[in-house]
PDB file of C-alpha atoms in Angstrom:
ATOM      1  CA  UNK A   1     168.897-250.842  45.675  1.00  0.00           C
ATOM      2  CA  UNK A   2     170.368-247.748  44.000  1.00  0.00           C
ATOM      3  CA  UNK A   3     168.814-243.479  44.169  1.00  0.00           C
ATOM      4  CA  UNK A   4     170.591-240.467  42.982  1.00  0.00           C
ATOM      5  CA  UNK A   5     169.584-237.223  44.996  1.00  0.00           C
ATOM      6  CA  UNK A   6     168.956-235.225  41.583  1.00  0.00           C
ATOM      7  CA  UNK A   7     167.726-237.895  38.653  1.00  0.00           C
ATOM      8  CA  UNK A   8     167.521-235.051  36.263  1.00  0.00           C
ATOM      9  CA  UNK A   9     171.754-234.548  36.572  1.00  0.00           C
ATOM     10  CA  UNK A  10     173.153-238.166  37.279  1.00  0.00           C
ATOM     11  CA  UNK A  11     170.776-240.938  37.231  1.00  0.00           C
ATOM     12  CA  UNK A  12     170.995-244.370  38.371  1.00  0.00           C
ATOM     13  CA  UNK A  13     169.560-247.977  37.853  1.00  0.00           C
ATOM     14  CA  UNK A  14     166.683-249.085  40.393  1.00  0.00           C
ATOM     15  CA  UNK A  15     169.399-251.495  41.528  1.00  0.00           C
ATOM     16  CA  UNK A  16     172.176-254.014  40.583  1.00  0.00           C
ATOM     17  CA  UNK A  17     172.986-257.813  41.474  1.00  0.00           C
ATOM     18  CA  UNK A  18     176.301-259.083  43.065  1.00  0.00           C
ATOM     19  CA  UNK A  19     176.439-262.374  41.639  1.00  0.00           C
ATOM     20  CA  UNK A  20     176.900-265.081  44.013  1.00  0.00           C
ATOM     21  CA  UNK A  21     179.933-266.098  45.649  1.00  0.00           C
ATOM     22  CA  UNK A  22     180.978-262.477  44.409  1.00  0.00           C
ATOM     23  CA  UNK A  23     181.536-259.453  46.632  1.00  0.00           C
ATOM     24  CA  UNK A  24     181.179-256.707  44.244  1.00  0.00           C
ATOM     25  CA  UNK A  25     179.354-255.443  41.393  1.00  0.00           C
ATOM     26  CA  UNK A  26     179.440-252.363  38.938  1.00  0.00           C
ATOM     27  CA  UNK A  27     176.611-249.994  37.440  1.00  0.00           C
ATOM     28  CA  UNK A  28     176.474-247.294  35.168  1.00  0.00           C
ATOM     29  CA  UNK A  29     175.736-243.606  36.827  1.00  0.00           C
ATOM     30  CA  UNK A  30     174.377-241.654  33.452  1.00  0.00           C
ATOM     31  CA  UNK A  31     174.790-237.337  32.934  1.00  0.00           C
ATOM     32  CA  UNK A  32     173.852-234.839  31.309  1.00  0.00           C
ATOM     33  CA  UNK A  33     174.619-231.314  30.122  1.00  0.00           C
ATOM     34  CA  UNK A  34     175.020-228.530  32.929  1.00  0.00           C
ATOM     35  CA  UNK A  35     175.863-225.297  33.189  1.00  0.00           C
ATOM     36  CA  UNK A  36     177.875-225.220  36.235  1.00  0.00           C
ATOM     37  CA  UNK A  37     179.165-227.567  38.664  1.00  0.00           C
ATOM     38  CA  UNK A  38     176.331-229.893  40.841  1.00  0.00           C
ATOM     39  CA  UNK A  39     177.144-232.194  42.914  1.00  0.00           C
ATOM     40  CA  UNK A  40     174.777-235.603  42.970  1.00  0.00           C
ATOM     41  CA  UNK A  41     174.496-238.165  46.283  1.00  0.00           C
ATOM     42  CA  UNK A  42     173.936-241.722  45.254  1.00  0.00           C
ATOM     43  CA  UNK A  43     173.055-244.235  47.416  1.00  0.00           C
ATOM     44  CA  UNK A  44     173.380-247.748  47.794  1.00  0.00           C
ATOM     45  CA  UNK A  45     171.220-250.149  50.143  1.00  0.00           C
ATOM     46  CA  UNK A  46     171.096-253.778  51.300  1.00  0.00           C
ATOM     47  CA  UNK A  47     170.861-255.589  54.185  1.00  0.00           C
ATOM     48  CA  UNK A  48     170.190-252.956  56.626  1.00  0.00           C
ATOM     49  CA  UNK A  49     173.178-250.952  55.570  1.00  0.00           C
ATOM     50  CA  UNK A  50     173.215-248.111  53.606  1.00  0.00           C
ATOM     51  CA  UNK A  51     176.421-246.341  52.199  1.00  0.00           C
ATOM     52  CA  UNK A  52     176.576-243.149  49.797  1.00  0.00           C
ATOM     53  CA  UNK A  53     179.051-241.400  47.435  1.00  0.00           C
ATOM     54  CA  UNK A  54     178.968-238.314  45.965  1.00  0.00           C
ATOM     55  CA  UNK A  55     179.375-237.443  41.960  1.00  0.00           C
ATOM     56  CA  UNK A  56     180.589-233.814  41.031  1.00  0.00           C
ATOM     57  CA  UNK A  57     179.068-233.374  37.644  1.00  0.00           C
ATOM     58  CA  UNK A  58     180.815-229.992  35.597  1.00  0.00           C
ATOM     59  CA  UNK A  59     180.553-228.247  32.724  1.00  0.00           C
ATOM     60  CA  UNK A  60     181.671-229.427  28.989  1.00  0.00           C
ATOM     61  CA  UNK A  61     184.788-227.652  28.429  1.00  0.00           C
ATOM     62  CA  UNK A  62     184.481-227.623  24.541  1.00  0.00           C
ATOM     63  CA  UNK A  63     187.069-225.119  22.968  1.00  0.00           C
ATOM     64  CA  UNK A  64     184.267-222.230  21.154  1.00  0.00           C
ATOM     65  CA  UNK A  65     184.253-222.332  17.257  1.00  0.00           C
ATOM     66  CA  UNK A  66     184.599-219.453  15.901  1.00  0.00           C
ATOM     67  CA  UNK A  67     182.686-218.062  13.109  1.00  0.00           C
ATOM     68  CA  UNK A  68     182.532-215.498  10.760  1.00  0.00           C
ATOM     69  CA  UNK A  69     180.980-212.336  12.841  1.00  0.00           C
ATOM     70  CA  UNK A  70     180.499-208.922  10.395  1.00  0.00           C
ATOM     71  CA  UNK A  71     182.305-207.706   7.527  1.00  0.00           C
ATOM     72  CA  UNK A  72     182.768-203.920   7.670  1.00  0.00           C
ATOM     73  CA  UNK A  73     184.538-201.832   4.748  1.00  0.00           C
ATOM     74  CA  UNK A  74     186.017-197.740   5.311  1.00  0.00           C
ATOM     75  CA  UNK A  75     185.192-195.670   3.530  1.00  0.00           C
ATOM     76  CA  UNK A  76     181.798-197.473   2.385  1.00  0.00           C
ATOM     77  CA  UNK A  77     182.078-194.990  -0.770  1.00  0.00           C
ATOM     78  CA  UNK A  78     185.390-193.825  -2.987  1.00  0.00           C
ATOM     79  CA  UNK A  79     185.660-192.254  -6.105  1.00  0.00           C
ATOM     80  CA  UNK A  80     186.596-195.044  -9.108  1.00  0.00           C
ATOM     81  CA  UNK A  81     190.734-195.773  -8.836  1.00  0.00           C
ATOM     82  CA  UNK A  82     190.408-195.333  -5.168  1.00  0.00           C
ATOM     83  CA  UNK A  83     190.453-198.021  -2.416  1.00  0.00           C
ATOM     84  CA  UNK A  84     188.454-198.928   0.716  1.00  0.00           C
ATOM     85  CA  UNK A  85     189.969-200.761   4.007  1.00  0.00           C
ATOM     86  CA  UNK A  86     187.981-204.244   4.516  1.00  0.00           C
ATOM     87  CA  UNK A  87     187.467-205.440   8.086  1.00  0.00           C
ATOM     88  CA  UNK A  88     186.358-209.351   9.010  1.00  0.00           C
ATOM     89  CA  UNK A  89     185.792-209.985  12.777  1.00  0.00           C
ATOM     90  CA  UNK A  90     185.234-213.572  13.908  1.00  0.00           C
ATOM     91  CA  UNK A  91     182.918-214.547  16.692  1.00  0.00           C
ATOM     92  CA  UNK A  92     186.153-216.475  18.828  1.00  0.00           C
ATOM     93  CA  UNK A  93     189.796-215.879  18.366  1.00  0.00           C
ATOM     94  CA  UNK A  94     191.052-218.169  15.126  1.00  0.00           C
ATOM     95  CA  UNK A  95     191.874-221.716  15.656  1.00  0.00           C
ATOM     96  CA  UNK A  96     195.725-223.002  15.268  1.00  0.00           C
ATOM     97  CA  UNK A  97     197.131-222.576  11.393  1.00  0.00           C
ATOM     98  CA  UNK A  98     194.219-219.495  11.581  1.00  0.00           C
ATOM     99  CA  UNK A  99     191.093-218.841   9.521  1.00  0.00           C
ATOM    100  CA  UNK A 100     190.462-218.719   6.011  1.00  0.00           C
ATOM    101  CA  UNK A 101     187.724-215.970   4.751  1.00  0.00           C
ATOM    102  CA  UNK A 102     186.607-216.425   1.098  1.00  0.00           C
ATOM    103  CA  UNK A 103     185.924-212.747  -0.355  1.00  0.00           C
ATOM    104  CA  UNK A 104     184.382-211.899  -3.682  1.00  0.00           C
ATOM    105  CA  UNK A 105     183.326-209.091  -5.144  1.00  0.00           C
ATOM    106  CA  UNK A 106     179.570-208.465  -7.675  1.00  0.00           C
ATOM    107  CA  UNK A 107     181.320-206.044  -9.434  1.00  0.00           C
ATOM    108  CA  UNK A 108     184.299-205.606 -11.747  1.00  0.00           C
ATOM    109  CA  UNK A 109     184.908-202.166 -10.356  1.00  0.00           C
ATOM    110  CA  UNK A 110     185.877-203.128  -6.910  1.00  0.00           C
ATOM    111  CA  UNK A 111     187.903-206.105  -6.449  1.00  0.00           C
ATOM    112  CA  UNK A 112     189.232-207.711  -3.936  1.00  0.00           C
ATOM    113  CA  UNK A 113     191.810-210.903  -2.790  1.00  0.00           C
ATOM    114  CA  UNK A 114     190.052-214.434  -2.951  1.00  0.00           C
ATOM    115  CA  UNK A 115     190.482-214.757   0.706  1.00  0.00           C
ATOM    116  CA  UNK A 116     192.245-213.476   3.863  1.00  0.00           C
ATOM    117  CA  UNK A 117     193.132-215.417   6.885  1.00  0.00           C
ATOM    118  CA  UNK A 118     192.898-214.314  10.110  1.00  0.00           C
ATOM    119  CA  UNK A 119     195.779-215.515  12.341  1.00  0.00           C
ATOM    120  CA  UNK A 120     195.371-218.033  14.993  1.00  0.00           C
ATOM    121  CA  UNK A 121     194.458-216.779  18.360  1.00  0.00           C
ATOM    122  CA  UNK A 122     193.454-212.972  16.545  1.00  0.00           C
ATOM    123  CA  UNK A 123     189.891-212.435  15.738  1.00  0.00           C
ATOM    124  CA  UNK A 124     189.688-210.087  12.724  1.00  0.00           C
ATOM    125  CA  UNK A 125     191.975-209.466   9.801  1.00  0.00           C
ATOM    126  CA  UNK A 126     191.967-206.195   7.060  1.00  0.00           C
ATOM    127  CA  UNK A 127     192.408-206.501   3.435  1.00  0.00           C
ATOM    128  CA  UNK A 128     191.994-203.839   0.584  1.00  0.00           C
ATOM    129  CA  UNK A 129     189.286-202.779  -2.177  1.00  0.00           C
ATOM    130  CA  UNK A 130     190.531-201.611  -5.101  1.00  0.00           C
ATOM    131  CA  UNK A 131     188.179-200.050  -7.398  1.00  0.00           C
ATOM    132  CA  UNK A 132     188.655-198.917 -11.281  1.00  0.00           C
ATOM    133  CA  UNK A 133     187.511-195.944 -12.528  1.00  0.00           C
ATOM    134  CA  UNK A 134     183.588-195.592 -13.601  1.00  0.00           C
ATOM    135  CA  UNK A 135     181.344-193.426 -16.061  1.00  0.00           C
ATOM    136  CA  UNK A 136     178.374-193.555 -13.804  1.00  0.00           C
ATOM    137  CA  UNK A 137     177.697-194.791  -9.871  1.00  0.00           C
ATOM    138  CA  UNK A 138     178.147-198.458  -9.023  1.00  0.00           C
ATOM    139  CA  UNK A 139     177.219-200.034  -6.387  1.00  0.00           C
ATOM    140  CA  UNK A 140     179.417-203.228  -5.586  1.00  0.00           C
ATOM    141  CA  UNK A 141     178.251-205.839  -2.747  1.00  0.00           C
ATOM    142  CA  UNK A 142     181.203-207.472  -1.125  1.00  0.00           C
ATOM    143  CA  UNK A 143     181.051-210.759   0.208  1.00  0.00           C
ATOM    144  CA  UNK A 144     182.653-212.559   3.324  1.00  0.00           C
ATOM    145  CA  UNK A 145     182.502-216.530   4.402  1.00  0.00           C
ATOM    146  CA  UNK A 146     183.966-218.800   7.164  1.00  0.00           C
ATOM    147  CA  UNK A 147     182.746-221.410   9.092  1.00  0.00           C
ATOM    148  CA  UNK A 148     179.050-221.526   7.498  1.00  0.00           C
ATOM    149  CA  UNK A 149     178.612-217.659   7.949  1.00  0.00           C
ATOM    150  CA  UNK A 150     178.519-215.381   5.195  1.00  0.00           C
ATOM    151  CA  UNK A 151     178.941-211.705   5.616  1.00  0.00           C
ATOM    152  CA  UNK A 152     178.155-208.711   3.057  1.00  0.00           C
ATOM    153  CA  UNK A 153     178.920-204.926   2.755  1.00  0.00           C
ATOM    154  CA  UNK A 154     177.962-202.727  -0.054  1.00  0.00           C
ATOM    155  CA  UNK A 155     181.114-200.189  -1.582  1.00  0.00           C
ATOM    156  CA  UNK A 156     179.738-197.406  -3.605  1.00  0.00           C
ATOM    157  CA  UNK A 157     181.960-196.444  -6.744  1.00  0.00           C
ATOM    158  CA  UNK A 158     181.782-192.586  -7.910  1.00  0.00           C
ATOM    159  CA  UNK A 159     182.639-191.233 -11.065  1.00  0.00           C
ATOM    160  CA  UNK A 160     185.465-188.338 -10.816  1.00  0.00           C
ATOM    161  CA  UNK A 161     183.788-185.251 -11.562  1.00  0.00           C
ATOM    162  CA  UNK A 162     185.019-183.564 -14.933  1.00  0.00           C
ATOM    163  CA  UNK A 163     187.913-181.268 -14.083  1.00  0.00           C
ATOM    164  CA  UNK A 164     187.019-177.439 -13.976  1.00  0.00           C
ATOM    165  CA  UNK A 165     187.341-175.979 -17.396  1.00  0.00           C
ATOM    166  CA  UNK A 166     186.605-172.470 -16.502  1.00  0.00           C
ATOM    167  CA  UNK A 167     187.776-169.959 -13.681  1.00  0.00           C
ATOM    168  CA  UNK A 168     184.742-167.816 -12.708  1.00  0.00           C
ATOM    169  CA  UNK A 169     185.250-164.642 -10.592  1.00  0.00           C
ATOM    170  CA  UNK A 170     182.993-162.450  -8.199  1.00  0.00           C
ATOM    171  CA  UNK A 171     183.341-158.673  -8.804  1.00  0.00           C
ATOM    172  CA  UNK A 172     180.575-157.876  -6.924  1.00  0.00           C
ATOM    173  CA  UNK A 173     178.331-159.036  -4.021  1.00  0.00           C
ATOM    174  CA  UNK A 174     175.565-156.681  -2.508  1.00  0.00           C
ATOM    175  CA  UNK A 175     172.813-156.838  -0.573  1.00  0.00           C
ATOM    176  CA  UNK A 176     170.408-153.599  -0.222  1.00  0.00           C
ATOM    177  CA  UNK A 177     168.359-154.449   2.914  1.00  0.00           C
ATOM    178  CA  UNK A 178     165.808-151.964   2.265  1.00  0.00           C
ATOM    179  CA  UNK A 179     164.818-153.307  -1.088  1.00  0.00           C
ATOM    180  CA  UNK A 180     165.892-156.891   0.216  1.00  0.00           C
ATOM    181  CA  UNK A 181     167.667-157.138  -3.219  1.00  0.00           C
ATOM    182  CA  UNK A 182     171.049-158.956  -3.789  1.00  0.00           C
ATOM    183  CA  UNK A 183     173.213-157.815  -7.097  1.00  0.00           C
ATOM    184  CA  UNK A 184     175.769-159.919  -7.975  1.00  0.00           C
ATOM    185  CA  UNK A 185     178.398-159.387 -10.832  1.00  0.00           C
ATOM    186  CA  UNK A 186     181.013-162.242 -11.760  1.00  0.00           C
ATOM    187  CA  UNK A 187     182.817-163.143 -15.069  1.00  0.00           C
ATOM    188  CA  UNK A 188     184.214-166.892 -16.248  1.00  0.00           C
ATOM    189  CA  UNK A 189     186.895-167.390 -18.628  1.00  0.00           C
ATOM    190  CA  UNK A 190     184.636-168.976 -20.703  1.00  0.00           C
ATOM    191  CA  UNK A 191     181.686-167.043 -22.179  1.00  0.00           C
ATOM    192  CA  UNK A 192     179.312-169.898 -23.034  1.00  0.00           C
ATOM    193  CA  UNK A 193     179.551-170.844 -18.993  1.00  0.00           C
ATOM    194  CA  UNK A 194     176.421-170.651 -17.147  1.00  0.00           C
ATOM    195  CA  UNK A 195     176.792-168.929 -13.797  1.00  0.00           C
ATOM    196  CA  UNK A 196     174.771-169.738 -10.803  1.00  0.00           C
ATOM    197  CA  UNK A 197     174.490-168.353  -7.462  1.00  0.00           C
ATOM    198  CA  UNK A 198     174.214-170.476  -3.976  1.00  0.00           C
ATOM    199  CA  UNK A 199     173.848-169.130  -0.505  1.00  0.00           C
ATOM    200  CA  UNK A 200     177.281-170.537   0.677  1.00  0.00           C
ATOM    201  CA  UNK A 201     176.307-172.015   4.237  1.00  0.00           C
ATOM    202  CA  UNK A 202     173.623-174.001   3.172  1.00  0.00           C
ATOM    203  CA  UNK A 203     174.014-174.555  -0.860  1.00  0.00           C
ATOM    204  CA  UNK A 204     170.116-172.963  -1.421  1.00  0.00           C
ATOM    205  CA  UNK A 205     170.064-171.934  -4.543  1.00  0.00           C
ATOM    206  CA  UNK A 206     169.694-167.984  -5.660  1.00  0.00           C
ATOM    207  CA  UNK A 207     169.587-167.760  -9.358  1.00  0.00           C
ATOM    208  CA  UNK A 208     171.227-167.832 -12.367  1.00  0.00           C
ATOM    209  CA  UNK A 209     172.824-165.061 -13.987  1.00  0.00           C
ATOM    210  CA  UNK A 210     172.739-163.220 -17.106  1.00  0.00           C
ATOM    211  CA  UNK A 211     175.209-163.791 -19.357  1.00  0.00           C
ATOM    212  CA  UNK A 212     176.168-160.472 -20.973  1.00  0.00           C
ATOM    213  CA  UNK A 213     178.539-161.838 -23.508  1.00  0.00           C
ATOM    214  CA  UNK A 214     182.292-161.886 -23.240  1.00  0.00           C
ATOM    215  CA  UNK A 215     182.574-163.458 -20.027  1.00  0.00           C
ATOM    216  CA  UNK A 216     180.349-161.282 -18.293  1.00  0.00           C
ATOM    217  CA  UNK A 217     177.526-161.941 -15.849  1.00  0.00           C
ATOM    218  CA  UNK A 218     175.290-160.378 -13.594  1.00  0.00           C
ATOM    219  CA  UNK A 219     171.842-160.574 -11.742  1.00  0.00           C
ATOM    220  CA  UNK A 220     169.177-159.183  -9.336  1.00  0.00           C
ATOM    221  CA  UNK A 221     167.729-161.432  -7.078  1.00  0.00           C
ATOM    222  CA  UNK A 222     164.866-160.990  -4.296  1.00  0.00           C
ATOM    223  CA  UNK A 223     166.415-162.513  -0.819  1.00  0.00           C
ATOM    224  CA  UNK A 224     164.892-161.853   2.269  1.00  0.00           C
ATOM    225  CA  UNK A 225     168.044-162.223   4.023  1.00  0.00           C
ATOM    226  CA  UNK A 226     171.511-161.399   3.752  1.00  0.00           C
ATOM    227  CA  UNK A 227     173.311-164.800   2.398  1.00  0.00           C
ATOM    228  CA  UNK A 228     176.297-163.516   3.971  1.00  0.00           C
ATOM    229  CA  UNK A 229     178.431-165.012   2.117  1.00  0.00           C
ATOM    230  CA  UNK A 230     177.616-166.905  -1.753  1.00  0.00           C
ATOM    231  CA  UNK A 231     179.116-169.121  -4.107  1.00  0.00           C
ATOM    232  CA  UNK A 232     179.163-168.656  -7.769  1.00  0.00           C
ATOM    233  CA  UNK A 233     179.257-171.885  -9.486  1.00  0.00           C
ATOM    234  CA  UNK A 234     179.703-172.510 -13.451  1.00  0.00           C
ATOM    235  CA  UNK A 235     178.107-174.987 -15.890  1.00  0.00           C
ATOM    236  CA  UNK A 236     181.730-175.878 -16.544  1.00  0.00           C
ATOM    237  CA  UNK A 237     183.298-176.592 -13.117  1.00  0.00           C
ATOM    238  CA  UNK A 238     185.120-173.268 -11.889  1.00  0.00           C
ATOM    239  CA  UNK A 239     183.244-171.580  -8.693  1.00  0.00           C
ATOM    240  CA  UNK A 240     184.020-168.813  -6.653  1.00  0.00           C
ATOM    241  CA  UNK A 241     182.697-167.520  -3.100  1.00  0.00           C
ATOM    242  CA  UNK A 242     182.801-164.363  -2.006  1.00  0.00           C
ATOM    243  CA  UNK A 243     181.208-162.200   1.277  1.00  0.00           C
ATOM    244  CA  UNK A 244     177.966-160.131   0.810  1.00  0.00           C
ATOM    245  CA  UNK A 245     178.746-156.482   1.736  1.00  0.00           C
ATOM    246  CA  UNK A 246     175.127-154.564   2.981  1.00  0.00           C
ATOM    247  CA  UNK A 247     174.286-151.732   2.195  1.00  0.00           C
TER     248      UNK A 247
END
């Protein structure tokens, strides 16, 4: 007769027959899974004797498969005919002759290389966006897969702003804190510009100023605080900043 001290571990038959005119028979001791190392007592009986022998069960020592973690891209917007910095990371370090990562791109404006490997024992690799320039915003969603993961980050696209076709000037920049008035006189090389004014430190806007013809501009506006400082900002591009003397 046969018993294992932890059936749920090891398990045993009930018991098993030496033939006769034998001296010795074999059995089968079955496992399963554990998480750390038990040791099982299994014991034999017959004839009045009983004898015992222990079984140290362990852990499955199976090497961990790595797979495709996150997929992270800096910066996560450019202007068009700039680039971004991918990242993939990989759950375990790469396996010998490393890891292949398929990339692609939903957008023409942002490409990137059909794949990158990560090398064997590292677990993440870099490659580069390179984007085209754009009329209008586009949003491109980059894609990452290995080992049955797939992985996406989005790369905005900006269009270049128009290059300044104006310069624009501040004469004059004054606050009367009794009237809680704020006079402001600028000019811009050209005279169909139209001239704004912005509270510098937080970009609030002011008002917009007259244009007096040839270049000239000014404006009256109700503030209830000294700006401090304000920026002058054209239509056309050009802008200029200048402090807010009190008076």
């Amino acid at each position: 007769t046969l018993s294992s001290s932890n059936a749920g571990v090891a398990s045993v038959p009930a018991s098993v027959n030496v033939a006769a005119g034998a001296t010795s028979a074999t059995f089968t001791v079955t496992t399963v899974g554990v998480n750390a190392a038990t040791t099982v007592t299994v014991t034999a009986a017959y004839g009045g004797a009983t004898r015992t022998a222990t079984l140290t069960v362990q852990p499955a020592t199976t090497p961990p498969t790595a797979a495709l973690s996150s997929l992270a891209l800096n910066p996560t917007s450019v202007n068009g005919g700039g680039a971004s910095q991918g990242t993939v990371t990989l759950t375990a370090a790469a396996p010998s002759g490393g890891a292949l990562v398929t990339l692609s791109s939903s957008s023409a404006s942002a490409s990137v290389p059909s794949s990158v490997t990560v090398p064997a024992g590292a677990t993440s690799a870099g490659f580069t966006v390179t984007t085209q320039a754009v009329s209008s915003s586009v949003t491109a969603t980059i894609t990452a897969a290995y080992g049955g993961a797939t992985r996406a980050a989005t790369l905005t696209v900006n269009a270049q702003a128009p290059p300044a076709t104006d310069t624009v000037a501040i004469q004059r920049a004054e606050y009367d804190s009794d009237k809680r008035e704020l006079r402001v006189e600028a000019t811009s090389s050209n005279a169909t510009a139209v001239l704004r004014v912005y509270v510098a430190s937080t970009g609030q806007l002011i008002g917009t100023l007259t244009n007096n013809g040839g270049g000239r501009y000014g404006g009256q506006f109700s503030v209830s605080t000294n700006p401090q400082t304000i920026v002058v900002r054209s239509s056309l591009g050009g802008s200029a900043t200048r402090a807010v003397t009190a008076n």
